[in-house]
mmCIF file of C-alpha atoms in Angstrom:
data_model
loop_
_atom_site.group_PDB
_atom_site.id
_atom_site.type_symbol
_atom_site.label_atom_id
_atom_site.label_comp_id
_atom_site.label_asym_id
_atom_site.label_seq_id
_atom_site.Cartn_x
_atom_site.Cartn_y
_atom_site.Cartn_z
ATOM 1 C CA MET A 10 0.000 0.000 0.000
ATOM 2 C CA ILE A 11 1.019 3.614 -0.537
ATOM 3 C CA ARG A 12 0.112 6.081 2.189
ATOM 4 C CA TRP A 13 1.175 9.427 3.619
ATOM 5 C CA LYS A 14 4.174 9.416 5.958
ATOM 6 C CA ARG A 15 3.510 9.228 9.676
ATOM 7 C CA PRO A 16 5.964 10.519 12.315
ATOM 8 C CA ARG A 17 7.052 6.997 13.265
ATOM 9 C CA ASP A 18 8.060 6.328 9.617
ATOM 10 C CA THR A 19 11.110 8.607 9.839
ATOM 11 C CA ARG A 20 13.386 5.879 11.237
ATOM 12 C CA GLY A 21 12.495 3.532 8.355
ATOM 13 C CA ILE A 22 13.019 6.305 5.812
ATOM 14 C CA VAL A 23 16.477 7.045 7.240
ATOM 15 C CA ARG A 24 17.266 3.316 7.024
ATOM 16 C CA LEU A 25 16.290 3.402 3.325
ATOM 17 C CA VAL A 26 18.422 6.494 2.699
ATOM 18 C CA ARG A 27 21.366 4.775 4.410
ATOM 19 C CA SER A 28 20.978 1.453 2.557
ATOM 20 C CA GLU A 29 19.743 2.547 -0.885
ATOM 21 C CA LEU A 30 20.837 6.144 -1.540
ATOM 22 C CA VAL A 31 24.079 6.738 0.352
ATOM 23 C CA PRO A 32 25.966 3.842 -1.326
ATOM 24 C CA VAL A 33 25.296 5.221 -4.838
ATOM 25 C CA SER A 34 25.927 8.865 -3.976
ATOM 26 C CA PRO A 35 29.203 10.533 -4.960
ATOM 27 C CA TRP A 36 29.064 12.664 -1.804
ATOM 28 C CA HIS A 37 30.226 11.997 1.727
ATOM 29 C CA HIS A 38 27.216 11.669 4.028
ATOM 30 C CA PRO A 39 27.039 11.988 7.798
ATOM 31 C CA ARG A 40 26.734 8.772 9.770
ATOM 32 C CA ASP A 41 24.383 7.662 12.503
ATOM 33 C CA GLY A 42 22.529 10.437 14.366
ATOM 34 C CA ARG A 43 23.701 13.177 12.048
ATOM 35 C CA LEU A 44 22.200 11.398 9.032
ATOM 36 C CA TYR A 45 18.941 10.982 10.962
ATOM 37 C CA ASP A 46 18.902 14.714 11.781
ATOM 38 C CA GLU A 47 19.701 15.702 8.190
ATOM 39 C CA VAL A 48 16.979 13.477 6.677
ATOM 40 C CA SER A 49 14.449 14.556 9.337
ATOM 41 C CA ARG A 50 15.134 18.210 8.547
ATOM 42 C CA ARG A 51 14.637 17.560 4.839
ATOM 43 C CA LEU A 52 11.385 15.687 5.415
ATOM 44 C CA ARG A 53 9.903 18.675 7.281
ATOM 45 C CA LYS A 54 9.921 20.590 3.976
ATOM 46 C CA GLY A 55 7.256 19.209 1.674
ATOM 47 C CA VAL A 56 5.337 15.939 1.926
ATOM 48 C CA THR A 57 6.259 12.266 1.841
ATOM 49 C CA LEU A 58 4.491 9.178 0.552
ATOM 50 C CA VAL A 59 5.575 5.755 1.778
ATOM 51 C CA ALA A 60 5.119 2.220 0.483
ATOM 52 C CA ALA A 61 4.478 -0.276 3.287
ATOM 53 C CA ARG A 62 2.844 -3.662 3.768
ATOM 54 C CA SER A 63 0.190 -2.114 6.017
ATOM 55 C CA GLY A 64 -0.838 1.138 7.628
ATOM 56 C CA SER A 65 1.261 0.369 10.680
ATOM 57 C CA SER A 66 4.302 -1.367 9.184
ATOM 58 C CA GLU A 67 7.701 0.177 8.492
ATOM 59 C CA PRO A 68 8.103 1.641 5.007
ATOM 60 C CA PHE A 69 10.036 -0.283 2.371
ATOM 61 C CA GLY A 70 9.910 2.649 -0.035
ATOM 62 C CA PHE A 71 9.222 6.370 -0.055
ATOM 63 C CA VAL A 72 9.155 9.490 -2.179
ATOM 64 C CA HIS A 73 9.640 12.968 -0.725
ATOM 65 C CA LEU A 74 8.402 15.943 -2.723
ATOM 66 C CA VAL A 75 8.159 19.703 -2.549
ATOM 67 C CA VAL A 76 5.878 21.984 -4.581
ATOM 68 C CA GLN A 77 7.422 25.313 -5.648
ATOM 69 C CA ASP A 78 6.042 27.724 -8.257
ATOM 70 C CA GLN A 79 4.014 25.169 -10.269
ATOM 71 C CA THR A 80 6.932 22.731 -10.143
ATOM 72 C CA LEU A 81 6.833 19.386 -8.392
ATOM 73 C CA PHE A 82 10.336 18.766 -7.072
ATOM 74 C CA ILE A 83 11.080 15.098 -6.381
ATOM 75 C CA ASP A 84 13.625 15.420 -3.582
ATOM 76 C CA LEU A 85 14.201 11.789 -2.579
ATOM 77 C CA LEU A 86 13.014 8.397 -3.830
ATOM 78 C CA ALA A 87 14.130 5.029 -2.504
ATOM 79 C CA VAL A 88 12.796 1.475 -2.521
ATOM 80 C CA ASP A 89 14.390 -1.323 -0.514
ATOM 81 C CA SER A 90 16.350 -3.600 -2.867
ATOM 82 C CA ALA A 91 14.191 -6.571 -1.806
ATOM 83 C CA TYR A 92 11.131 -4.747 -3.214
ATOM 84 C CA GLN A 93 12.677 -3.340 -6.393
ATOM 85 C CA ASN A 94 11.462 -4.442 -9.834
ATOM 86 C CA ARG A 95 7.927 -4.804 -8.474
ATOM 87 C CA HIS A 96 6.688 -1.379 -9.680
ATOM 88 C CA TRP A 97 6.822 0.292 -6.255
ATOM 89 C CA GLY A 98 9.078 3.089 -7.512
ATOM 90 C CA ARG A 99 6.820 3.671 -10.511
ATOM 91 C CA ASP A 100 3.715 3.682 -8.305
ATOM 92 C CA LEU A 101 5.279 6.105 -5.816
ATOM 93 C CA MET A 102 6.234 8.437 -8.686
ATOM 94 C CA ARG A 103 2.749 8.214 -10.203
ATOM 95 C CA ARG A 104 1.175 9.162 -6.866
ATOM 96 C CA ALA A 105 3.684 12.013 -6.459
ATOM 97 C CA GLU A 106 2.838 13.340 -9.931
ATOM 98 C CA GLU A 107 -0.901 13.082 -9.181
ATOM 99 C CA TYR A 108 -0.308 15.118 -6.038
ATOM 100 C CA GLY A 109 1.636 17.702 -8.057
ATOM 101 C CA LEU A 110 -1.185 17.983 -10.592
ATOM 102 C CA ALA A 111 -3.724 18.482 -7.797
ATOM 103 C CA GLU A 112 -1.485 21.256 -6.424
ATOM 104 C CA GLY A 113 -1.372 23.024 -9.816
ATOM 105 C CA CYS A 114 2.077 21.896 -10.960
ATOM 106 C CA ARG A 115 2.855 22.003 -14.672
ATOM 107 C CA ARG A 116 6.155 20.129 -14.524
ATOM 108 C CA ALA A 117 8.096 17.726 -12.353
ATOM 109 C CA MET A 118 11.819 18.062 -11.733
ATOM 110 C CA LEU A 119 14.500 16.007 -10.000
ATOM 111 C CA TYR A 120 18.230 15.554 -9.796
ATOM 112 C CA VAL A 121 19.945 12.221 -10.399
ATOM 113 C CA ASP A 122 23.606 11.428 -9.767
ATOM 114 C CA GLU A 123 25.658 11.345 -12.969
ATOM 115 C CA ASP A 124 26.998 7.854 -12.232
ATOM 116 C CA ASN A 125 23.612 6.336 -11.381
ATOM 117 C CA GLY A 126 22.656 4.938 -14.782
ATOM 118 C CA LYS A 127 20.012 2.648 -13.291
ATOM 119 C CA ALA A 128 18.109 5.607 -11.814
ATOM 120 C CA GLN A 129 18.525 7.633 -15.020
ATOM 121 C CA ARG A 130 16.988 4.800 -17.074
ATOM 122 C CA PHE A 131 14.159 4.439 -14.536
ATOM 123 C CA TYR A 132 13.243 8.130 -14.807
ATOM 124 C CA MET A 133 13.517 8.100 -18.598
ATOM 125 C CA ARG A 134 11.022 5.199 -18.724
ATOM 126 C CA LEU A 135 8.672 7.434 -16.728
ATOM 127 C CA GLY A 136 8.966 10.227 -19.310
ATOM 128 C CA TYR A 137 11.691 12.370 -17.740
ATOM 129 C CA SER A 138 14.425 13.922 -19.875
ATOM 130 C CA ALA A 139 17.812 15.250 -18.867
ATOM 131 C CA VAL A 140 17.709 19.008 -19.413
ATOM 132 C CA ARG A 141 21.179 19.855 -18.136
ATOM 133 C CA HIS A 142 24.250 18.487 -16.433
ATOM 134 C CA LEU A 143 25.368 20.195 -13.224
ATOM 135 C CA GLU A 144 29.096 19.536 -13.019
ATOM 136 C CA ALA A 145 29.494 21.069 -9.551
ATOM 137 C CA LEU A 146 26.802 18.734 -8.169
ATOM 138 C CA LYS A 147 27.827 15.715 -10.266
ATOM 139 C CA CYS A 148 24.248 15.191 -11.389
ATOM 140 C CA TYR A 149 21.698 15.670 -14.137
ATOM 141 C CA GLN A 150 18.603 17.775 -13.812
ATOM 142 C CA MET A 151 15.672 15.839 -15.269
ATOM 143 C CA GLU A 152 12.217 17.194 -16.029
ATOM 144 C CA LYS A 153 8.839 16.066 -17.249
ATOM 145 C CA PRO A 154 5.765 18.103 -18.168
ATOM 146 C CA LEU A 155 2.709 17.194 -16.119
ATOM 147 C CA PHE A 156 -0.565 16.752 -17.970
ATOM 148 C CA ARG A 157 -4.110 15.899 -17.054
ATOM 149 C CA TRP A 158 -5.042 12.374 -18.074
ATOM 150 C CA SER A 159 -6.819 13.874 -21.082
ATOM 151 C CA GLY A 160 -3.419 15.115 -22.261
ATOM 152 C CA GLU A 161 -4.205 18.787 -21.691
ATOM 153 C CA TRP A 162 -2.095 21.160 -19.652
ATOM 154 C CA LEU A 163 -3.438 22.008 -16.249
#
């Protein structure tokens, strides 16, 4: 099931960041309590959807998003490796984009590490295109226009 994040989900989200995102990142990340504090601070900005077996179970996936000036910014997305290739990432992104449309967004944007070809291919399958490379951040900015299901702009 996909549901909105609850306060007790933060620990599971930090675990996913530590196990799924930190190992593929080109940047040095804080360990232990500092990582928890950093992720918690980030989660306070915007909203988070989680994938979990039930309403009370720990998340095995999540997407964190922020709406700014008609743009849906996908800040973080991670799915536990044991649950990958089962469409959870796609479903989380679809729900995030639906939220963005409901909030009046006309495009979605995200950053993906330049060496993370798997994530780049995933986002391209979802309709995202690389619009620029940010050398200083070692990543690509990817974007996708958001449409109503009828294909019209919001």
